[in-house]
Coordinates of C-alpha atoms in Angstrom, one line a residue:
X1 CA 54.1 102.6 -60.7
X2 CA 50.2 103.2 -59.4
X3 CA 49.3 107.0 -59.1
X4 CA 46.0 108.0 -57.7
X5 CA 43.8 110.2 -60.0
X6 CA 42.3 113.4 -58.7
X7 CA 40.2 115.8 -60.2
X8 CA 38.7 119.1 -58.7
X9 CA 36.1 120.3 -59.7
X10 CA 34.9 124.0 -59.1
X11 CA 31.3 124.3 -59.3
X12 CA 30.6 128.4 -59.9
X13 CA 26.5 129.4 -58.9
X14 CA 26.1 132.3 -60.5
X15 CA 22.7 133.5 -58.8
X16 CA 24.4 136.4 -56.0
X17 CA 22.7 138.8 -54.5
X18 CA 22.1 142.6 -56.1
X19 CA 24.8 144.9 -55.1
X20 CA 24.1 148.4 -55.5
X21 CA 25.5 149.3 -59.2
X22 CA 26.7 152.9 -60.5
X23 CA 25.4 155.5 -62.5
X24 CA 26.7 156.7 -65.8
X25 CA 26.3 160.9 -66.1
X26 CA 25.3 162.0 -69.8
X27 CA 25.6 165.3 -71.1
X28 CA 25.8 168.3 -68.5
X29 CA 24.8 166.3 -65.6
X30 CA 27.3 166.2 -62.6
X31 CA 27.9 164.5 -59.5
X32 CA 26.3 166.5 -56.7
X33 CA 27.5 168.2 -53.6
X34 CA 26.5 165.2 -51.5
X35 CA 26.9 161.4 -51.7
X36 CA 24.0 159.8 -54.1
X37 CA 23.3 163.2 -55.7
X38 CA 23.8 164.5 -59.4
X39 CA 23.3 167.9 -60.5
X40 CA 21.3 167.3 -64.1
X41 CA 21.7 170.8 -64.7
X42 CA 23.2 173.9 -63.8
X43 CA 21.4 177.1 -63.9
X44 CA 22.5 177.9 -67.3
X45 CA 20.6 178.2 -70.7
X46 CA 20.5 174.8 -72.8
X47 CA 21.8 172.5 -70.7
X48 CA 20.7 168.7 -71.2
X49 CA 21.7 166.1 -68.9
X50 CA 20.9 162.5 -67.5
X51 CA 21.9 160.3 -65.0
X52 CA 21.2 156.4 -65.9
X53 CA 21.1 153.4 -63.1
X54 CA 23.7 150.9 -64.8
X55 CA 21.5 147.6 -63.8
X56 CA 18.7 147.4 -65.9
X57 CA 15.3 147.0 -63.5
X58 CA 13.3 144.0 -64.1
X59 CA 9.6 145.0 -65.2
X60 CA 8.8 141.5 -64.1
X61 CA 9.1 142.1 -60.6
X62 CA 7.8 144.5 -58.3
X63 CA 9.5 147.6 -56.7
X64 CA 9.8 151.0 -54.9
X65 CA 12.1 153.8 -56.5
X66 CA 12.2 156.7 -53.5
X67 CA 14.5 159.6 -54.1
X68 CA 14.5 163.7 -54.0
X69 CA 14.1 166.1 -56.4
X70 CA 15.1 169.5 -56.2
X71 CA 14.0 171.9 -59.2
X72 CA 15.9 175.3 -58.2
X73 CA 14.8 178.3 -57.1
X74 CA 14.0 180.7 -59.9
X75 CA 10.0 180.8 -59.9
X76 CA 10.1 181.3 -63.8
X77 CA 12.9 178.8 -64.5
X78 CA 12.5 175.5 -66.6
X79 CA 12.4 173.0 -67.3
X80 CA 12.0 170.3 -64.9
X81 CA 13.2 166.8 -64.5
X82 CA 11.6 163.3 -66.2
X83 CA 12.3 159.9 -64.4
X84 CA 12.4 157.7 -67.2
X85 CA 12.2 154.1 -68.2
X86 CA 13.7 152.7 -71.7
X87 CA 15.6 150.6 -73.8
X88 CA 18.1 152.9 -76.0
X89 CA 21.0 152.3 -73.5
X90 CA 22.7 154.0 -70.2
X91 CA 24.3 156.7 -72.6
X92 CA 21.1 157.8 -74.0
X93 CA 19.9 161.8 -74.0
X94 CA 17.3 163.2 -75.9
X95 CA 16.3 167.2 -76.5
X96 CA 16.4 170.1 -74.6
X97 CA 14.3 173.3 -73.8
X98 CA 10.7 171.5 -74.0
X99 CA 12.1 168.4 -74.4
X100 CA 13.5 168.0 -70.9
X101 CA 16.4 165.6 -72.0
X102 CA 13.3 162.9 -72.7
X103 CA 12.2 163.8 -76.2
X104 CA 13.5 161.6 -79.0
X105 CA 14.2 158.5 -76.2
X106 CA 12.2 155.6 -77.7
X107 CA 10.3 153.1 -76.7
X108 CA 10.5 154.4 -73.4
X109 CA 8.1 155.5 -70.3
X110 CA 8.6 158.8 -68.6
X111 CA 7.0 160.5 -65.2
X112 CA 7.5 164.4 -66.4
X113 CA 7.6 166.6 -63.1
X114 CA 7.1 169.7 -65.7
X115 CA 8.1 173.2 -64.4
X116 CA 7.7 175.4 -67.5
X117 CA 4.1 175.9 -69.6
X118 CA 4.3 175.0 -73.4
X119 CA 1.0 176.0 -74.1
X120 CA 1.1 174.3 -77.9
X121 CA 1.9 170.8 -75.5
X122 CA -0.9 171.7 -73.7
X123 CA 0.7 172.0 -70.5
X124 CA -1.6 173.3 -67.6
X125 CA -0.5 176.8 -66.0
X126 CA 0.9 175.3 -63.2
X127 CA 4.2 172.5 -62.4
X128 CA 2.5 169.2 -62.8
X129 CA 3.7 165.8 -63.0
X130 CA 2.3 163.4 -65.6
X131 CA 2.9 160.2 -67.2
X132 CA 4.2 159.9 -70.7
X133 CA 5.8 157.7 -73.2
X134 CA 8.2 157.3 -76.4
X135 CA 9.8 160.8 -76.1
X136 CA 6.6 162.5 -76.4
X137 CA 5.3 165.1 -74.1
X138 CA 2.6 166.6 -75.0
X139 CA -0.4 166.1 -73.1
X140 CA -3.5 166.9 -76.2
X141 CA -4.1 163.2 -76.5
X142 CA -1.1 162.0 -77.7
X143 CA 0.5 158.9 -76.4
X144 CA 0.3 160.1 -72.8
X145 CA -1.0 157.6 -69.6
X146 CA -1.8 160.4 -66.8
X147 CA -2.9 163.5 -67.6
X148 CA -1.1 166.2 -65.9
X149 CA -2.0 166.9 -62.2
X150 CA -0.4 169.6 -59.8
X151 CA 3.1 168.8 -59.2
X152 CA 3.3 169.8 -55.2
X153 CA -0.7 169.5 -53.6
X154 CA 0.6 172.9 -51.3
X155 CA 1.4 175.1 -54.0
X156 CA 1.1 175.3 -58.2
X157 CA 5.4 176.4 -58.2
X158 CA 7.3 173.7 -57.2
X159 CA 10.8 175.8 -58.0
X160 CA 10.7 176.5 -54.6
X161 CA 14.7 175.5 -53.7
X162 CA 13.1 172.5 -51.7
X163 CA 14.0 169.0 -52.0
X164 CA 11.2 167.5 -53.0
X165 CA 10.4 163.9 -51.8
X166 CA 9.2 161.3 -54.8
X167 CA 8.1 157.8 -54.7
X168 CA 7.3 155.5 -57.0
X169 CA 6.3 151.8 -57.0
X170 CA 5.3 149.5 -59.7
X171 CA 3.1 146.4 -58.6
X172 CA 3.9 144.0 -61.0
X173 CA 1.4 141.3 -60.5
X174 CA -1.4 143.8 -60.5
X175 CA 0.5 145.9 -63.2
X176 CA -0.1 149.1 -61.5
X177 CA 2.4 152.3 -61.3
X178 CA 1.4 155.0 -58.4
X179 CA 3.4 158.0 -57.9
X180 CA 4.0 160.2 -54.2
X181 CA 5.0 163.3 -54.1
X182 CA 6.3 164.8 -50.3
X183 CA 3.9 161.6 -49.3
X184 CA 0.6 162.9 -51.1
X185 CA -0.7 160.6 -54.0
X186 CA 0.0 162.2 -57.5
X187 CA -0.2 159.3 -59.8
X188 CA -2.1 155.8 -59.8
X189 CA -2.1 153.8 -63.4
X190 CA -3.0 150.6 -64.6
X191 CA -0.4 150.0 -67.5
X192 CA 0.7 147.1 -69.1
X193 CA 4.8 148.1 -69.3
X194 CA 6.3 145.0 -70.8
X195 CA 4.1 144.8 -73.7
X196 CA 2.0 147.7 -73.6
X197 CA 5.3 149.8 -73.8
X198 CA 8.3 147.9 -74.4
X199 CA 7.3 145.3 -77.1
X200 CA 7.8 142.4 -74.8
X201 CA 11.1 143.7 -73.2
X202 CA 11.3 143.3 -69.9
X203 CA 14.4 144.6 -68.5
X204 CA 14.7 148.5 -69.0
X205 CA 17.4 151.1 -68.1
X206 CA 16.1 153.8 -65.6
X207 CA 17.1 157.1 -64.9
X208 CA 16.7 161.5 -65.2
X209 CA 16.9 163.7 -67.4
X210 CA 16.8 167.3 -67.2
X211 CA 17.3 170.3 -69.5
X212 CA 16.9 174.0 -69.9
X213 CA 16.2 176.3 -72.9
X214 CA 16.2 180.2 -73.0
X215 CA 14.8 179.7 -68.9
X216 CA 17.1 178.4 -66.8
X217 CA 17.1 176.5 -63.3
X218 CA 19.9 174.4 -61.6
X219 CA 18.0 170.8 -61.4
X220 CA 19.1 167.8 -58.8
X221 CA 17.7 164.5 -58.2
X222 CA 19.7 162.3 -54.9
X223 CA 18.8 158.7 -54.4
X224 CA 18.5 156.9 -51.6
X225 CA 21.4 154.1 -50.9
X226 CA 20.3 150.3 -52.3
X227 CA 17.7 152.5 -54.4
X228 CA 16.7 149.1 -55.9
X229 CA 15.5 146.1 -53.6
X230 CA 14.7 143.0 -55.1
X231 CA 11.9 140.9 -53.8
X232 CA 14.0 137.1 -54.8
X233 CA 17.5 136.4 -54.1
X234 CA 19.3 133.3 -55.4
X235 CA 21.9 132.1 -53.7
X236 CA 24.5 129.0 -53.7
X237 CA 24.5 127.0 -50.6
X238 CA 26.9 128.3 -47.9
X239 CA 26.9 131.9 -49.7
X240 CA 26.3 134.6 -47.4
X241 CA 23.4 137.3 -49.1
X242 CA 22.7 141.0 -47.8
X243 CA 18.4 141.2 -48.0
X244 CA 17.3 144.6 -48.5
X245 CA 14.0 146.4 -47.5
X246 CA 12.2 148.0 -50.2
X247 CA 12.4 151.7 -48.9
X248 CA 13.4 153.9 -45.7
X249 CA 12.1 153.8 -42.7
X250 CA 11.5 156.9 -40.9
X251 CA 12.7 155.9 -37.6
X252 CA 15.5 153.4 -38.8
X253 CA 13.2 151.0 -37.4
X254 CA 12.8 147.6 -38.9
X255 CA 11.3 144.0 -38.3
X256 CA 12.5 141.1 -40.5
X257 CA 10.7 137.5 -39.9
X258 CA 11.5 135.3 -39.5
X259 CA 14.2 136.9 -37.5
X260 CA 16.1 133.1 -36.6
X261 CA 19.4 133.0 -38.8
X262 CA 19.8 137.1 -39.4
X263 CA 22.6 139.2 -38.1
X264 CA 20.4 141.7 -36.8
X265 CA 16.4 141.7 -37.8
X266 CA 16.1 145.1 -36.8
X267 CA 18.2 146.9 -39.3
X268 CA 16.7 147.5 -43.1
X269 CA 20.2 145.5 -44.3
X270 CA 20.9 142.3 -42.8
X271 CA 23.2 139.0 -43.6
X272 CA 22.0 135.8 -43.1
X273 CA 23.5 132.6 -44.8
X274 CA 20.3 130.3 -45.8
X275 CA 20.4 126.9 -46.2
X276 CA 17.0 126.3 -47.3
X277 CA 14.1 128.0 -49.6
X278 CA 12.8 130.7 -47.2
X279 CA 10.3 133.8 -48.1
X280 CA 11.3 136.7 -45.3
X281 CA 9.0 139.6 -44.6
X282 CA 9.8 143.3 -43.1
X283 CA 7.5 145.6 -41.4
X284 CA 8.3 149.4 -41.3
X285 CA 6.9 152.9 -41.3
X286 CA 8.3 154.2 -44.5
X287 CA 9.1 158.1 -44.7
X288 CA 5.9 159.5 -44.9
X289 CA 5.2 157.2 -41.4
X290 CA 2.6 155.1 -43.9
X291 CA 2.8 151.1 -42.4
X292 CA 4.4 149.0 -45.4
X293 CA 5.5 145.5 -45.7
X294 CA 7.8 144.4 -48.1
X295 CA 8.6 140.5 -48.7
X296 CA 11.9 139.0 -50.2
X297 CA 12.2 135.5 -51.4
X298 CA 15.5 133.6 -51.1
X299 CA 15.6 130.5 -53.1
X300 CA 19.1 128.1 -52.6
X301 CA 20.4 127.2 -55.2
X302 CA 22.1 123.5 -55.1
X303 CA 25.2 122.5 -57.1
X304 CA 25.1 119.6 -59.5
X305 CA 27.2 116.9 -57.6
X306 CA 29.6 114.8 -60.1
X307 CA 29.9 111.0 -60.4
X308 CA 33.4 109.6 -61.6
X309 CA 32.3 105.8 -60.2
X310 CA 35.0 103.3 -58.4
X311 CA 38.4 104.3 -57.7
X312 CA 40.6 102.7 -60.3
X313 CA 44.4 102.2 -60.8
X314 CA 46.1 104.0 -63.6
X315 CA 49.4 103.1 -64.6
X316 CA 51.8 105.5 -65.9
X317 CA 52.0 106.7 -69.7
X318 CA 48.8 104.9 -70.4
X319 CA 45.8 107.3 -71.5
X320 CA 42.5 106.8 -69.7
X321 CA 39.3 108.2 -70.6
X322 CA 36.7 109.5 -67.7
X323 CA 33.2 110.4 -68.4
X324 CA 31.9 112.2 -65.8
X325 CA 28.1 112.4 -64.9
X326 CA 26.5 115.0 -64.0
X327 CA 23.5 114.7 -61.1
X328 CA 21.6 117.7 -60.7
X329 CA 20.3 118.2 -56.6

């Protein structure tokens, strides 16, 4: 008796596009009253919370982090918030009062948007936001990047109850970290952050911290949705891939080109299915109404194909050995 031989073979491409993760919530932080938001802290003495991004961002490539922060009311509260980059884990907290949940967290890289004056860290008398690394804050030449600089350009008390709007990109290629705040320029820093920070590491966990000591405010950051946007896909042929503009436009207002094979080129979240190597740009105003660009890169990704040669008989109870090659496309 003659059977015919068949063999499937599933061929898995594991290159898919980058959903949006979820956050793990450390110490007192919360989920907040709307979607995206987390309350770091409530208005109570020594709290100390963080909220960590669960994918890791790649220091390799460029990107845009744009989010609100909101650091209470009480004009003599503390202590503030500290976005921060770093390699302990996504359950990671360091001290509070001074330490504003980012003392102790090492190696790591944090933008402090400091609300309380420690005088012996040689904190200005005003909020200010700085750069600052390895746990450390304090500004008298220790391992800081930035010196401090006012934290809001209209007033030196940012506890004003307002949401406060923050972005920050990191140019990879020219290694360069600039921080906005309510779209005035705070921040711009050449920094080497793979091996001038991280020892060569170059995927970190991000996140906040917050904390509080004797002085107490209620601290809240909210994100925007897809907060990270990558600027390369890979994808396996025949997948369908969501591209994702870098930040928000102000009018919901986008323009993707090439536009031929989208399923809408005007929104900042369209599907296309690519069948060849393609770099897309989008044009937008962002929400300060500044012109930006972004560019996304989708490379496709080819299956190996497999070889078994001629179709052969096979009769039955007799063992047959196949060696398969493989021919990568």
């Amino acid at each position: 008796m003659l059977h015919r031989l068949l063999l499937l073979l599933w061929l898995f491409c594991g290159f898919g596009a980058w959903g949006q993760s979820g956050y793990t919530l450390v110490g007192d932080a919360r989920p907040g009253l709307l979607p995206d938001c987390y309350q770091l802290t409530a208005s109570r003495a020594w709290q100390n919370g963080a909220v960590w991004y669960d994918q890791p961002l790649r220091l390799t490539e460029s990107f845009s982090l744009e989010f609100t922060v909101n650091l209470g009311a009480d004009g003599f509260g503390a202590d503030g918030v500290v976005l921060v980059m770093q390699t302990v884990g996504n359950r990671a907290i360091g001290e509070a009062g001074l330490g504003i949940g980012f003392k102790g967290l090492r190696p790591s890289l944090g933008i402090e948007f400091d609300t309380f004056r420690n005088a012996e860290l040689g904190d200005p008398a005003l909020d200010h936001v700085a750069l600052v690394r390895d746990g450390i804050s304090d500004h008298r030449g220790n391992s800081g990047f930035a010196a401090p600089v006012q934290l809001s350009a209209v007033s030196t008390n940012a506890k004003d109850g307002r949401d406060h709007r923050v972005l920050v990109a990191w140019d990879a290629p020219a290694r360069l970290l600039t921080v906005r705040v309510d779209c005035v320029p705070r921040i711009s820093q050449s920094i080497d952050l793979v091996n001038g920070v991280f020892g060569g590491t170059s995927a970190v966990y991000w996140g906040f911290t917050s904390a509080t000591g004797g002085s107490t405010n209620s601290h809240t950051v909210c994100l925007q949705k897809d907060i990270v946007a990558r600027d390369t896909f890979r994808v396996c042929r025949g997948d369908a891939l969501t591209l994702v503009a870098g930040g928000q436009s102000a009018n919901d207002r986008y323009d993707w080109q090439p536009a031929t094979g989208l399923s809408d080129p005007g929104i900042r979240t369209p599907q296309l299915t690519p069948t060849t190597d393609q770099l897309y740009t989008v044009s937008y105003r962002d929400r300060c109404f500044s012109p930006h660009l972004d560019s996304v890169f989708v490379r496709v990704q080819t299956p190996p194909t497999l070889d078994l040669g001629s179709d052969r008989a096979v009769c039955e109870n007799v063992p047959v050995e196949l060696t398969p090659q493989l021919t990568p496309l």
